[in-house]
Amino acid sequence: RFSDRFDLYQRFAIAITTPPYDGGTYSNPTVVQPRLRGTTLSYDFILLKNFADPNTPIVIDSDAEIRWVGTAGVGSIASILFDNAFYLTSGTSLLRTDFDGITTPVADYSGIGVTGFHHNIDPGRDGMILDVDTVDQTESVNLEVDAAGNVLRTWNLAEIISAAMIAGGDDPSQFVYPAPTDWFHNNACAYRSFDNSLIVSSRENFVIALDYDSGNIKWILGDPTKHWYEFPSLRQFSLKLAPGTLPPIGEHALSMSGDQLLLFDNGAGSEFQQPPGETRDYSAPRKYQIDLGAFEATETWHYYADPSVYSPFCSSVYEDAPNNYLIDYTLGGPYVYTGIVGLDALGNVAFNYQYEELAFCGTAWNAIQIHWEDLKLQ
């Protein structure tokens, strides 16, 4: 009978004493502004992409409390929450850490010429987009892989741009270089479903949009005082800038906000390509409307910190629900702190935390909202 079976179960209350967790700077941020009481945000949890300590990734909540620490024993610049697990990189391998703490090697890409990973793992149309170095190219090749690590497609920006330059009558050897020269410096990708585009950030040059399947160049958004604009073959793809619109310079963290492009505009000119273009004395998240009919980009939103912040390298901005932003400032010159700032839908600063900068961009070179409620217990 049910009552007989029910009598077999009892509840016990057991107190387990554990030492307090010491997460170093992650446990001891400088709280410039605690989360405002009554502020409504669309997210509560934040993935900090850290690599200074072997505990990638770290998840905090919007009150700056640590909620998860990576168990793979790896300090990896690249990580993502995907397919109900954390994916991160080590050497030439992609790893998966499940929520039971077990880390499993997913795939090793050395057999196809990959020598390592850099920067980000971004969501693509059909899987995850990895930023890889190869024996031939530095920071200019992307792989899309599925949850099992299978390669779905490859974009080699050196080949794509060289082909376009040759077709346009220019010499690509004046712009595209073999490894180990970091002529492109890819640091982020975004899938634009609106027109089936892959949008790629090249810190040295521009933001470039490709047809997702063919790889053909659709448009370029960037500073016209940089080296790329001197080539007619590339200049023909340049979007016009609407009045009052500033081009991104040294940008990071591309993503789509509806059909608009969101990015972190670092404001730092090129390091390798000459002329390096403009360098500003401040950084700002920006959003752009891309009008392909008019072949024009219009800046529709930006955020200027007060006082202003100059974060020339790394850093990010992502939008969760409309106008719910998360900004990561990884300051430089010299590196002083990492700032994590939330903006609510009314434009208010919902919280502002500062962490000690551990190595070059190592504390959190990028930070993004995540949703535990999307997880499925298996």
Coordinates of C-alpha atoms in Angstrom, one line a residue:
R1 CA 0.0 0.0 0.0
F2 CA 1.1 3.6 -0.6
S3 CA 1.0 4.4 3.2
D4 CA 3.3 1.5 3.9
R5 CA 5.8 2.6 1.3
F6 CA 5.6 6.2 2.5
D7 CA 6.5 5.1 6.0
L8 CA 9.9 3.8 4.7
Y9 CA 11.1 7.4 4.1
Q10 CA 12.4 9.8 6.8
R11 CA 13.9 13.2 6.8
F12 CA 17.1 14.1 8.6
A13 CA 18.5 17.6 9.2
I14 CA 22.3 17.5 9.0
A15 CA 24.5 20.6 9.5
I16 CA 27.7 20.5 7.4
T17 CA 30.4 23.0 8.3
T18 CA 32.6 24.2 5.5
P19 CA 35.4 26.8 5.5
P20 CA 34.5 30.1 3.8
Y21 CA 35.4 30.2 0.2
D22 CA 38.2 32.6 -0.6
G23 CA 38.0 33.7 -4.2
G24 CA 40.6 36.4 -3.9
T25 CA 39.6 39.5 -5.7
Y26 CA 36.3 37.9 -6.8
S27 CA 35.3 37.6 -3.2
N28 CA 36.4 41.1 -2.4
P29 CA 35.3 43.6 -5.0
T30 CA 35.2 47.3 -4.5
V31 CA 31.5 48.1 -4.4
V32 CA 31.3 51.5 -6.2
Q33 CA 27.5 51.1 -6.2
P34 CA 25.6 48.1 -4.8
R35 CA 22.7 46.8 -6.7
L36 CA 19.9 49.3 -6.3
R37 CA 17.0 48.0 -4.3
G38 CA 13.9 47.9 -6.4
T39 CA 15.8 47.9 -9.7
T40 CA 14.4 45.4 -12.1
L41 CA 17.0 43.6 -14.3
S42 CA 16.3 40.8 -16.8
Y43 CA 19.3 38.8 -15.5
D44 CA 20.7 37.8 -12.1
F45 CA 23.9 35.9 -13.1
I46 CA 27.1 36.9 -14.9
L47 CA 29.8 34.7 -16.4
L48 CA 33.2 36.3 -16.0
K49 CA 35.6 35.1 -18.7
N50 CA 38.8 34.9 -16.6
F51 CA 42.2 33.3 -17.3
A52 CA 44.6 34.7 -14.6
D53 CA 43.6 31.8 -12.3
P54 CA 42.9 28.1 -13.2
N55 CA 39.2 28.4 -12.4
T56 CA 37.5 29.4 -15.7
P57 CA 34.7 30.3 -15.7
I58 CA 33.6 32.2 -12.7
V59 CA 29.9 33.1 -12.3
I60 CA 28.8 35.9 -10.0
D61 CA 25.3 37.2 -9.3
S62 CA 24.2 40.8 -9.6
D63 CA 25.0 41.4 -5.9
A64 CA 28.7 40.4 -6.7
E65 CA 28.4 37.1 -4.8
I66 CA 30.3 34.1 -6.3
R67 CA 27.9 31.4 -7.5
W68 CA 30.1 29.1 -9.5
V69 CA 33.9 28.4 -9.9
G70 CA 35.2 26.3 -12.8
T71 CA 36.5 22.9 -11.9
A72 CA 38.6 22.0 -14.9
G73 CA 41.8 23.5 -13.4
V74 CA 42.2 25.6 -16.5
G75 CA 42.7 29.3 -16.9
S76 CA 41.1 29.8 -20.4
I77 CA 40.4 33.0 -22.2
A78 CA 37.6 31.4 -24.2
S79 CA 34.5 30.0 -22.5
I80 CA 30.7 29.8 -23.1
L81 CA 27.6 28.4 -21.5
F82 CA 26.2 26.1 -24.3
D83 CA 24.1 22.9 -24.4
N84 CA 23.6 22.8 -20.7
A85 CA 27.3 23.0 -19.8
F86 CA 30.4 25.2 -19.8
Y87 CA 32.7 24.9 -22.8
L88 CA 36.3 26.1 -22.5
T89 CA 39.6 25.5 -24.2
S90 CA 43.0 24.2 -23.3
G91 CA 46.0 23.8 -25.7
T92 CA 44.4 22.6 -28.9
S93 CA 41.4 20.9 -27.2
L94 CA 37.8 21.9 -26.5
L95 CA 36.6 20.9 -23.0
R96 CA 33.2 20.5 -21.5
T97 CA 32.4 21.0 -17.8
D98 CA 29.0 19.7 -16.7
F99 CA 27.2 20.8 -13.6
D100 CA 28.3 17.8 -11.7
G101 CA 31.8 19.3 -11.9
I102 CA 33.2 16.7 -14.3
T103 CA 35.2 18.0 -17.2
T104 CA 35.4 15.9 -20.5
P105 CA 37.7 16.5 -23.5
V106 CA 35.4 17.1 -26.5
A107 CA 37.8 17.4 -29.4
D108 CA 41.4 18.1 -30.3
Y109 CA 41.9 20.2 -33.4
S110 CA 45.7 19.9 -33.9
G111 CA 45.0 17.4 -36.7
I112 CA 43.5 20.2 -38.9
G113 CA 46.3 22.6 -38.2
V114 CA 45.0 24.4 -35.2
T115 CA 47.8 25.5 -32.9
G116 CA 45.7 27.1 -30.2
F117 CA 42.7 29.2 -29.2
H118 CA 42.3 32.9 -28.5
H119 CA 39.6 35.3 -27.4
N120 CA 36.0 34.2 -27.5
I121 CA 33.6 31.4 -28.1
D122 CA 30.4 32.9 -29.5
P123 CA 27.0 31.3 -30.4
G124 CA 26.7 30.7 -34.1
R125 CA 23.8 29.7 -36.4
D126 CA 24.2 26.0 -35.8
G127 CA 26.8 25.7 -33.0
M128 CA 29.6 27.5 -31.3
I129 CA 32.1 29.7 -33.1
L130 CA 35.7 29.2 -32.0
D131 CA 38.6 31.7 -32.6
V132 CA 41.7 29.7 -33.5
D133 CA 45.3 30.1 -34.5
T134 CA 46.6 27.8 -37.2
V135 CA 50.0 26.9 -38.6
D136 CA 49.4 29.4 -41.4
Q137 CA 47.4 32.2 -39.7
T138 CA 47.3 34.2 -36.5
E139 CA 43.9 35.3 -35.1
S140 CA 42.1 35.3 -38.5
V141 CA 40.4 31.8 -38.7
N142 CA 37.0 30.8 -37.2
L143 CA 35.5 27.4 -36.8
E144 CA 31.9 26.6 -36.1
V145 CA 31.5 23.3 -34.1
D146 CA 28.6 21.5 -32.6
A147 CA 28.2 20.3 -29.0
A148 CA 30.2 17.2 -29.8
G149 CA 33.1 19.2 -31.3
N150 CA 32.5 18.3 -34.9
V151 CA 33.6 21.1 -37.3
L152 CA 30.6 22.4 -39.2
R153 CA 32.3 25.1 -41.2
T154 CA 35.4 27.2 -41.4
W155 CA 36.0 30.9 -42.2
N156 CA 39.6 31.8 -43.1
L157 CA 39.6 35.6 -43.3
A158 CA 43.0 35.7 -44.9
E159 CA 41.7 33.7 -47.8
I160 CA 38.4 35.6 -48.0
I161 CA 39.9 39.0 -47.9
S162 CA 42.8 38.1 -50.2
A163 CA 40.3 36.8 -52.8
A164 CA 38.3 40.1 -52.6
M165 CA 41.4 42.2 -52.9
I166 CA 42.7 40.3 -56.0
A167 CA 39.2 40.5 -57.6
G168 CA 39.3 44.3 -57.0
G169 CA 42.7 44.7 -58.5
D170 CA 44.7 45.1 -55.3
D171 CA 47.8 43.2 -53.9
P172 CA 46.7 41.4 -50.7
S173 CA 50.4 41.0 -49.6
Q174 CA 50.2 44.7 -48.6
F175 CA 47.5 43.9 -46.1
V176 CA 47.2 40.2 -45.4
Y177 CA 50.2 38.4 -43.7
P178 CA 51.1 34.8 -42.8
A179 CA 51.6 33.6 -39.2
P180 CA 52.9 34.8 -36.8
T181 CA 51.9 38.3 -37.9
D182 CA 48.7 39.5 -36.1
W183 CA 47.4 41.5 -39.1
F184 CA 43.7 40.9 -38.4
H185 CA 43.3 40.3 -34.7
N186 CA 39.8 38.7 -34.6
N187 CA 38.3 38.8 -31.1
A188 CA 34.5 38.2 -31.6
C189 CA 31.8 37.0 -34.0
A190 CA 28.1 37.3 -34.2
Y191 CA 25.4 35.6 -36.2
R192 CA 22.9 38.0 -37.8
S193 CA 19.8 35.9 -38.6
F194 CA 18.1 38.8 -40.2
D195 CA 20.2 38.2 -43.4
N196 CA 22.2 35.1 -42.7
S197 CA 25.4 36.9 -42.0
L198 CA 28.5 36.2 -39.9
I199 CA 29.8 39.5 -38.5
V200 CA 33.5 39.4 -37.4
S201 CA 35.5 41.9 -35.3
S202 CA 39.0 42.7 -36.5
R203 CA 40.5 44.9 -33.9
E204 CA 43.3 46.0 -36.3
N205 CA 40.9 47.0 -39.1
F206 CA 37.1 46.9 -39.0
V207 CA 33.9 45.0 -38.4
I208 CA 33.3 42.9 -41.5
A209 CA 30.1 41.0 -42.5
L210 CA 30.2 37.8 -44.5
D211 CA 27.6 35.6 -46.1
Y212 CA 27.3 32.8 -43.5
D213 CA 27.5 30.0 -46.1
S214 CA 29.6 31.4 -49.0
G215 CA 31.9 33.6 -47.0
N216 CA 31.5 36.4 -49.5
I217 CA 32.0 39.9 -48.1
K218 CA 28.8 41.9 -47.7
W219 CA 29.9 45.1 -45.9
I220 CA 32.6 46.7 -43.8
L221 CA 32.1 49.1 -40.9
G222 CA 35.2 50.9 -39.6
D223 CA 37.5 53.9 -39.3
P224 CA 38.2 55.3 -42.8
T225 CA 41.5 56.7 -41.6
K226 CA 43.0 53.2 -41.2
H227 CA 45.1 51.3 -43.7
W228 CA 42.3 49.1 -45.0
Y229 CA 40.5 52.1 -46.5
E230 CA 43.5 52.8 -48.8
F231 CA 42.6 49.8 -50.9
P232 CA 39.7 50.3 -53.4
S233 CA 38.9 46.6 -53.3
L234 CA 38.0 46.9 -49.6
R235 CA 36.7 50.5 -49.7
Q236 CA 33.9 49.5 -52.0
F237 CA 32.4 47.5 -49.1
S238 CA 32.5 50.4 -46.7
L239 CA 29.2 51.5 -45.1
K240 CA 28.5 55.2 -45.1
L241 CA 28.3 56.7 -41.7
A242 CA 25.1 58.6 -41.0
P243 CA 25.4 62.1 -39.5
G244 CA 26.5 62.0 -35.9
T245 CA 27.7 58.4 -36.2
L246 CA 31.1 57.4 -35.0
P247 CA 32.9 54.3 -36.4
P248 CA 34.0 51.7 -33.9
I249 CA 37.8 51.6 -33.3
G250 CA 39.5 48.5 -31.9
E251 CA 36.1 47.0 -31.0
H252 CA 35.3 43.9 -29.0
A253 CA 32.2 41.8 -28.1
L254 CA 30.0 41.8 -31.1
S255 CA 26.4 40.7 -30.7
M256 CA 23.0 41.3 -32.2
S257 CA 20.3 43.4 -30.5
G258 CA 17.4 42.5 -32.6
D259 CA 18.6 43.5 -36.1
Q260 CA 21.0 46.0 -34.7
L261 CA 24.7 45.5 -34.0
L262 CA 26.0 46.0 -30.5
L263 CA 29.7 46.2 -29.6
F264 CA 32.2 47.7 -27.2
D265 CA 34.1 50.5 -28.9
N266 CA 37.6 50.5 -27.3
G267 CA 38.7 53.7 -29.1
A268 CA 42.3 52.4 -29.6
G269 CA 43.9 52.6 -33.1
S270 CA 45.7 49.8 -34.8
E271 CA 48.9 48.3 -33.4
F272 CA 50.3 46.6 -36.6
Q273 CA 48.5 48.1 -39.6
Q274 CA 49.7 51.6 -40.7
P275 CA 48.3 54.2 -40.7
P276 CA 46.8 53.2 -37.4
G277 CA 43.8 55.4 -37.7
E278 CA 42.2 57.5 -35.0
T279 CA 42.8 56.9 -31.2
R280 CA 40.3 58.4 -28.8
D281 CA 40.8 59.1 -25.1
Y282 CA 37.7 57.2 -24.0
S283 CA 35.7 54.0 -24.7
A284 CA 32.0 53.5 -25.2
P285 CA 29.5 50.7 -25.9
R286 CA 27.7 51.5 -29.1
K287 CA 24.8 50.1 -31.1
Y288 CA 24.3 50.5 -34.9
Q289 CA 21.4 50.1 -37.3
I290 CA 22.7 48.7 -40.6
D291 CA 20.6 49.8 -43.6
L292 CA 21.7 47.7 -46.6
G293 CA 19.4 49.6 -48.9
A294 CA 21.1 52.9 -48.3
F295 CA 24.4 51.0 -47.5
E296 CA 24.6 53.1 -44.3
A297 CA 25.3 52.6 -40.6
T298 CA 23.5 54.8 -38.0
E299 CA 24.5 54.9 -34.4
T300 CA 21.3 54.4 -32.4
W301 CA 22.7 54.1 -28.8
H302 CA 25.8 54.6 -26.8
Y303 CA 26.8 54.8 -23.2
Y304 CA 29.3 57.3 -21.9
A305 CA 30.5 56.7 -18.4
D306 CA 30.7 59.6 -16.0
P307 CA 33.6 60.1 -15.4
S308 CA 34.7 58.8 -18.7
V309 CA 36.6 55.4 -19.0
Y310 CA 39.3 54.5 -21.4
S311 CA 39.6 50.7 -21.8
P312 CA 41.8 50.3 -24.9
F313 CA 41.9 46.5 -24.9
C314 CA 39.6 43.6 -24.1
S315 CA 36.2 44.6 -22.5
S316 CA 32.6 43.9 -23.5
V317 CA 29.0 44.9 -23.6
Y318 CA 26.0 42.6 -24.0
E319 CA 22.2 43.3 -23.9
D320 CA 19.9 40.8 -22.3
A321 CA 16.2 41.9 -22.4
P322 CA 15.8 45.2 -24.3
N323 CA 18.0 47.9 -22.7
N324 CA 19.3 45.6 -19.9
Y325 CA 23.0 45.9 -20.5
L326 CA 26.1 44.5 -18.9
I327 CA 29.4 46.3 -19.4
D328 CA 32.9 45.0 -18.6
Y329 CA 35.7 47.6 -18.5
T330 CA 39.1 46.0 -18.4
L331 CA 41.2 49.1 -17.9
G332 CA 44.7 49.7 -19.3
G333 CA 47.7 52.0 -19.3
P334 CA 48.6 50.7 -16.7
Y335 CA 46.0 48.0 -15.9
V336 CA 44.3 49.1 -12.7
Y337 CA 41.0 47.3 -12.3
T338 CA 38.2 45.4 -14.0
G339 CA 34.8 47.1 -13.8
I340 CA 31.5 45.3 -14.0
V341 CA 28.5 47.6 -14.6
G342 CA 24.9 46.9 -15.1
L343 CA 22.4 49.2 -16.7
D344 CA 18.6 48.8 -16.3
A345 CA 15.9 49.4 -18.9
L346 CA 15.6 53.0 -17.7
G347 CA 19.3 53.7 -18.3
N348 CA 20.1 53.7 -14.6
V349 CA 23.4 52.2 -13.3
A350 CA 22.0 49.2 -11.4
F351 CA 25.4 48.2 -9.9
N352 CA 29.0 48.9 -10.3
Y353 CA 31.8 46.6 -9.0
Q354 CA 35.5 46.9 -9.4
Y355 CA 38.0 44.0 -9.2
E356 CA 41.8 43.9 -9.0
E357 CA 43.3 43.4 -12.4
L358 CA 45.1 40.1 -12.4
A359 CA 47.6 40.2 -15.3
F360 CA 46.8 41.6 -18.7
C361 CA 43.0 41.4 -19.0
G362 CA 43.1 38.3 -16.8
T363 CA 40.4 39.0 -14.2
A364 CA 37.5 39.2 -16.7
W365 CA 38.4 40.2 -20.2
N366 CA 34.8 39.7 -21.1
A367 CA 31.6 39.3 -19.1
I368 CA 28.1 38.2 -20.2
Q369 CA 24.7 37.6 -18.7
I370 CA 23.6 33.9 -18.3
H371 CA 20.3 32.3 -17.2
W372 CA 20.3 29.4 -14.9
E373 CA 16.6 29.0 -15.5
D374 CA 17.4 27.7 -19.0
L375 CA 19.3 24.7 -17.6
K376 CA 17.7 21.2 -17.8
L377 CA 18.5 18.7 -15.0
Q378 CA 19.3 15.4 -16.6

